[in-house]
C-alpha cells in the first residue's frame, strides 16, 4: 500500500489535526508521492462534488504545503482560488496558520521565508475575506522567523481586517507586533481610507482604529508627528471624499496644537485650492487657527484668500468672506483683503457677490488708493445698486461696458423626414436590426410600410431576401400558432415577416379589431392611444401581401402625412381594388396637416370607393379643426398604498390638473374614441398607472398638440421620479404642430421637475424648442409651474436647474416671463413655510431680470423688501424687488 | 490577452528642493533604443499648473471610470519633441486619454535628446507635486543624469503592471480617432469654469454639449455642431486645473441629429501648456473596439507606405503631410492613409490644437502594438476562406458557420444583417462581414482591371 492511500482518507475526512499527524513522519520520497497525487485528486473531487468545501480545502492546502518540494510551487498551491476557506472565520484561519507553521517545521528557515514572501506578495487588496487564511499564514511565518512583515498594500489592509478579532482597543493594539512597522503604511496604502470610512460615525463608546490610534498617541506609545504628518501627506496625495473621510476624522481626533499647525502651515495652504471638500474645510480651519496665533505673511494670506474664493462650495466661500472681513483690520491687511474680495465680484451666486462687494465697501475707507482702484475696476459690470455702493466708498466708476446682445434661444431645425425603405435587401437588414430590440415606433412604422410595399411590388425578391434573416431573427415564429397572440411588438413584426417567408402558414388570424371600439375598464394601463396602436399593427400585418401600400405611414419626422402623398396612396389602393383598414384610414386622416394644397383636394374628388370618398371629404373639409381642450385641477379619489399594518390600498382624495377634450358631433367614431377625454365623459378617479415610452403619441395627432398633452396629463406626474422616456415625449410634443395651451404647459412642468438628468435635459430641450418656435407663452408655463409645484410637490431645485440651463442657452426673456408669472403663486404669504429651494429660483429670476432689463413690478415681492433680512429667501426676494424697481443700469 | 509590462527605473522620481526629477525607463530616442534616456534639464517657468496637471495625468492612469476600484497604474508616457514635452496617460478602463503638452513658453532649458519613454509618478512624488505652489520657477530633469544627486534614495524601482492588448490598442488608436475631430467650441475662462463646475457629478448615459451663446449647454440629443459628453465625471481631473485655466476648447467629429454617441476631446489651455482629455463615446466603452481605422487598414498598400514613412520620422513636434509626401515621393492621400496606419501602431500621436500629427513611439513591445485588429483578422480569414459570394452588384452573402449574412455595399457605406451591426449600426466601424465583402470586392475589381488591360 502506498503512502497516498494512507493520506487520502485523512484529507477527505477534513480533520486537520489527524492530517498533520499523518504527514509528520513522511520522508522526502513519500512527500513527493503525495505531492504528485494531489492535483489529480483535487480535480476529481471538484468534478465529483461540484465544489470544494472549506474543510476539504484546508486539508488539501495543508497537505500540499507540507509535501510540495519548492517554496514557489508550494506558495502557488496555497494561493489556489479553489482552496480558499471563504468562511471568513478568523479562528479557523489562525488555527490553519499555526498548523502550516507546524508542517513546515522540517524546512530550512530560508525555505520558509521564501514561501511566506511569495504568499504575502500574492495577496490582493481587492479580495476580501477569502484571503484571511493566507494573510494569517504570512503573518505567522514572518513573525516566527523574526522577519519584518511584507509591506504591500494588501498586507496592510489585511492587518486592519484580521489582525484583531474585533475593533481594537488601545490595549490590544499597544502590544500588536505590527504597530510600529505598519502604522506609517496606514497613510500610504491605497484602500485604507475606504475600508475605515464608517468609523467616523461610530459612537464614542465603541472601539475603533481612529480612536485607538489617537489614544496611543496621547499616551506616548505612538508619535503624534507620525500620525499628523501621515494625515496631511494623505490629504496631499488626494483622493475621493470617501477615501479621505477617515483621515479627516483622525486629524480632528488628534487636535493639533498651534505649534503643530504652524509647522504644517505650507501644506494646509496648498490644500486649499484643489483638495476635496472635507479636506479643504480642515485645511481652512487650520489656516485660520495659525492666523489667529501669528498673522499670516502677506503672500500666504493672498494665496489662501484667492484659493478659498475660487472654491466651488458656496459654504466655504461664505466662510472665507466672513474670516477676511473679521481679520482685515486686526491683522493690518485691509489692502490685501480688498484686492482678494474683488476677485469674487464676478461670482455667479448673487448673495456671495453682494457679500464680497459689501466686504470691500466696509473696509474701503482704510485702504490705499491702489486697492480702491482695483475694487473700482472689478465693480464696473455690477448691477446698479452695487455699483452705487462701491462708488460711494471708492470713488466714481467707469461707465459699464456695453451689455452683450442677448443671444436668444438656439434656432429650431426640424428633424429630417423619414426615407422609405428602398429595396428588399434593405428591408431584410432593417428587420434583422429591429428584431434585436431597441427601436422607436417611427422606425417600426417605416418597417411595416416596407413589408407591405415590397411584398406587393416584388414578392419573389422580398421572400428571398427575408428568408436569409427571418429564421435567425424570429426562430420561434414558425412554430407558434399565431405570432400576434404574444401581444408584443415582436409578434407583429414576426407575423408580418412570416406572411412573406412562410406564407403556407397563412396570415395571422388574431382580430382584436373591435377591442378598440369596446370600452376598456382599466384605462390605467391600457389608454386609448396604446389600444389604437395595437389595432393598427394587426391591421398592417394582415395587409402584407394583400394591399399595395399603407395609408398612414408618416412622410415627415413629426408624423404628418403629405396630402399629395396620401392621395397617391389612396389611388394605388383604388387601382388594386383594396379597401384600407379602418385604423389605417383614420390614422391617415389624423395625420393630415392643417395646410392642405388645392391640388390634392382636386385630385381626391376623383375617388370612387367609399374610403376614397371619405379621404376626399376630409381633405375638402380642411381636416380636423383644433379641438376644444379645457384644463383644471380636480379633486378625486386616488388609490393609495397604505403600507404597514394593513398593506391595503385605499382611495384617498387628491388633486391633480386634468384636461377635458370635447369633439364636434360629426367626428368619425374611431377618431372621436381616440381623442375624447375622459373616455367615459367625466373624470371619476385619478390613475396611478405607470406609463412609459409615450414618445410616439404626438406623432399620432401631429396637428393636435394640446390634445396629446391632455391625454398625457393623468400619467406624467407618476413618472417624475423615474426614467419613463417622458423627456422624449415632451420633445416630440414641442416639435409637433397645433396650439399649445395649459395642458402642454403643465406637461412640460412635470418634465422640468424630472429626477433624472437625462429626462430633465430632454424637457429643457423641449422648452427651448417651444421658445425658439414661439409656440408657448412664458406666462402660461409660469402659471402651470406654480400650480403643478403646489399640487404635486415637485422639487424646485430640479426646476431651477432646468430653467437655468434654458436661460443660459439664450431663453432669458422667456424664462423671465415664466418666473414672473410663477413667483406670485410660489412666494409664501403670511406665516406660510416657504418652499424648499425657493431662494435659488428667485435668484435665477433676478439674473434673468438683470439680463433682459425687466422693469415689471410683482406686488407679492413688496412685503419682503421692507422686512429685516433674516433668511436667504427674504434677501433674494428683496434683491429681485430692488432689481425690478431700482434705478436700472 | 494580458501580459505584464515591467517598468524599471534606476531610482524613484522625486522632488528635492526645487528640482523635480522624473525617472525614465526603457524607451526610444532619436538615436535608437535606450534603457534610461535623458531628455531635458532646465526650468519649468510655470510650476504650479504643471504640477497640478501631472497629478491629473496620474489620476487618469489609475482610473477605471466604468467600475471604480483599485487598479494597478500604468506609468505615463513622456515624449520630447524638441521644443515641447508631451506627457500622456491612458486610463485603465481604456476610455480616457489624457495628455499634457508643456510648450516652449513654460520651458527654459536644454534638450538633450528627442524620444519617448515612461516616467514614474509614485505616491511620494504626488505629495511633493501637491506641495508645489506659488510662482517660483522649478527645475525639471527628465532622465537620469542629474537625478543621482537629488532623489530621496538610490533604490531601484521595478514594478510590473498587466498590459492587456486592448489597452495598448486603445492607447494607439485614440490618436487616429482624434485626427477626425474639428474645433466645435471655445469658451473663455469664466464660461469654462461655470460649464465644467455645472456638470452633473455622475451619469452613465451620454449628454451632448451644444454651443449656445458664449458657452455650452447640455442637451439630451445631438444636433449639428454638438459634442458628445459621455460620463461627465470623466472630466473630473480637469477641475483642479480650473484655477489656472485660460480657455476651454472642445473638439469632436461632425454629428447630425440621431447620431450615435461619439468620442470628444476637451482641451484646457493653461499658462504655457495644454491639458487635453479625450473621452470614448460611452463610459463602459473603451477606445480599442472603435474600429474607426479598419477601412483604411484593410489595404496592404498602407502597410508598405507606413514602413517607408516611419523611417523618415524624427520626433517632430508637427508632422507635415506635404513635406513627408515630398520626401517619400508618395501622393498626399497615401501619406494620410499611412499616417493612420502609423497611428494604430502607436508611432504617431495627434494634437487637436495644432491639427497635426506628432511623432512618438509608444514604449511598449512594438510587435504587440501593431498586432492585427481581431476584427480585421476575422475578416481576412472570411475573405481568404471563400465565404463571400456576390449575388448582385453591391450585394453579397457572407456565410459563417452555415449562417448567411447579407452585406450591402454602397459607395463608402456598408451594412449587414448580423446582430453586431444591428446593435451598433456602423457606430463602431464596419463588422467583419462588411470588411470581408469589401476585401473581396476590391480584389475582384483589381483582377478585372488587370484583365481589361
mmCIF file of N, CA and C in Angstrom, chain A residues 350 799-805 807-808 815-816 819 839-850 876:
data_model
loop_
_atom_site.group_PDB
_atom_site.id
_atom_site.type_symbol
_atom_site.label_atom_id
_atom_site.label_comp_id
_atom_site.label_asym_id
_atom_site.label_seq_id
_atom_site.Cartn_x
_atom_site.Cartn_y
_atom_site.Cartn_z
ATOM 1 N N UNK A 350 -25.483 85.328 -6.497
ATOM 2 C CA UNK A 350 -25.721 86.754 -6.270
ATOM 3 C C UNK A 350 -25.483 87.146 -4.822
ATOM 4 N N UNK A 799 -36.317 72.074 -10.981
ATOM 5 C CA UNK A 799 -36.898 73.031 -11.931
ATOM 6 C C UNK A 799 -35.946 74.204 -12.130
ATOM 7 N N UNK A 800 -35.355 74.689 -11.013
ATOM 8 C CA UNK A 800 -34.416 75.797 -11.125
ATOM 9 C C UNK A 800 -33.254 75.415 -12.031
ATOM 10 N N UNK A 801 -32.745 74.202 -11.838
ATOM 11 C CA UNK A 801 -31.618 73.751 -12.665
ATOM 12 C C UNK A 801 -31.985 73.757 -14.140
ATOM 13 N N UNK A 802 -33.159 73.212 -14.445
ATOM 14 C CA UNK A 802 -33.581 73.130 -15.844
ATOM 15 C C UNK A 802 -33.783 74.521 -16.425
ATOM 16 N N UNK A 803 -34.422 75.401 -15.663
ATOM 17 C CA UNK A 803 -34.670 76.751 -16.176
ATOM 18 C C UNK A 803 -33.363 77.521 -16.327
ATOM 19 N N UNK A 804 -32.399 77.278 -15.405
ATOM 20 C CA UNK A 804 -31.104 77.938 -15.526
ATOM 21 C C UNK A 804 -30.434 77.526 -16.835
ATOM 22 N N UNK A 805 -30.472 76.227 -17.134
ATOM 23 C CA UNK A 805 -29.897 75.742 -18.391
ATOM 24 C C UNK A 805 -30.535 76.455 -19.573
ATOM 25 N N UNK A 807 -32.091 79.304 -19.629
ATOM 26 C CA UNK A 807 -31.753 80.729 -19.662
ATOM 27 C C UNK A 807 -30.359 80.922 -20.232
ATOM 28 N N UNK A 808 -29.420 80.075 -19.789
ATOM 29 C CA UNK A 808 -28.051 80.200 -20.279
ATOM 30 C C UNK A 808 -27.982 79.950 -21.768
ATOM 31 N N UNK A 815 -37.776 82.794 -19.972
ATOM 32 C CA UNK A 815 -37.701 82.291 -18.600
ATOM 33 C C UNK A 815 -38.131 83.393 -17.628
ATOM 34 N N UNK A 816 -37.727 84.628 -17.947
ATOM 35 C CA UNK A 816 -38.158 85.710 -17.073
ATOM 36 C C UNK A 816 -39.690 85.795 -17.061
ATOM 37 N N UNK A 819 -41.027 83.018 -14.929
ATOM 38 C CA UNK A 819 -40.817 83.182 -13.493
ATOM 39 C C UNK A 819 -41.671 84.321 -12.940
ATOM 40 N N UNK A 839 -35.373 80.194 -2.684
ATOM 41 C CA UNK A 839 -34.408 81.290 -2.856
ATOM 42 C C UNK A 839 -33.626 81.187 -4.168
ATOM 43 N N UNK A 840 -33.230 79.971 -4.544
ATOM 44 C CA UNK A 840 -32.459 79.822 -5.774
ATOM 45 C C UNK A 840 -33.290 80.186 -6.995
ATOM 46 N N UNK A 841 -34.571 79.856 -6.945
ATOM 47 C CA UNK A 841 -35.450 80.203 -8.066
ATOM 48 C C UNK A 841 -35.585 81.722 -8.170
ATOM 49 N N UNK A 842 -35.704 82.373 -7.009
ATOM 50 C CA UNK A 842 -35.794 83.830 -7.013
ATOM 51 C C UNK A 842 -34.496 84.429 -7.544
ATOM 52 N N UNK A 843 -33.363 83.815 -7.144
ATOM 53 C CA UNK A 843 -32.069 84.327 -7.622
ATOM 54 C C UNK A 843 -31.982 84.196 -9.144
ATOM 55 N N UNK A 844 -32.493 83.089 -9.665
ATOM 56 C CA UNK A 844 -32.494 82.924 -11.123
ATOM 57 C C UNK A 844 -33.343 84.008 -11.774
ATOM 58 N N UNK A 845 -34.479 84.294 -11.141
ATOM 59 C CA UNK A 845 -35.337 85.344 -11.681
ATOM 60 C C UNK A 845 -34.584 86.667 -11.717
ATOM 61 N N UNK A 846 -33.812 86.951 -10.646
ATOM 62 C CA UNK A 846 -33.045 88.192 -10.611
ATOM 63 C C UNK A 846 -32.041 88.229 -11.750
ATOM 64 N N UNK A 847 -31.338 87.090 -11.951
ATOM 65 C CA UNK A 847 -30.351 87.044 -13.031
ATOM 66 C C UNK A 847 -31.005 87.325 -14.378
ATOM 67 N N UNK A 848 -32.146 86.659 -14.626
ATOM 68 C CA UNK A 848 -32.828 86.858 -15.905
ATOM 69 C C UNK A 848 -33.301 88.300 -16.027
ATOM 70 N N UNK A 849 -33.854 88.837 -14.932
ATOM 71 C CA UNK A 849 -34.354 90.203 -14.971
ATOM 72 C C UNK A 849 -33.210 91.171 -15.250
ATOM 73 N N UNK A 850 -32.030 90.906 -14.636
ATOM 74 C CA UNK A 850 -30.862 91.749 -14.899
ATOM 75 C C UNK A 850 -30.496 91.704 -16.373
ATOM 76 N N UNK A 876 -33.068 87.291 -1.081
ATOM 77 C CA UNK A 876 -33.185 87.137 -2.538
ATOM 78 C C UNK A 876 -34.409 87.885 -3.067
#
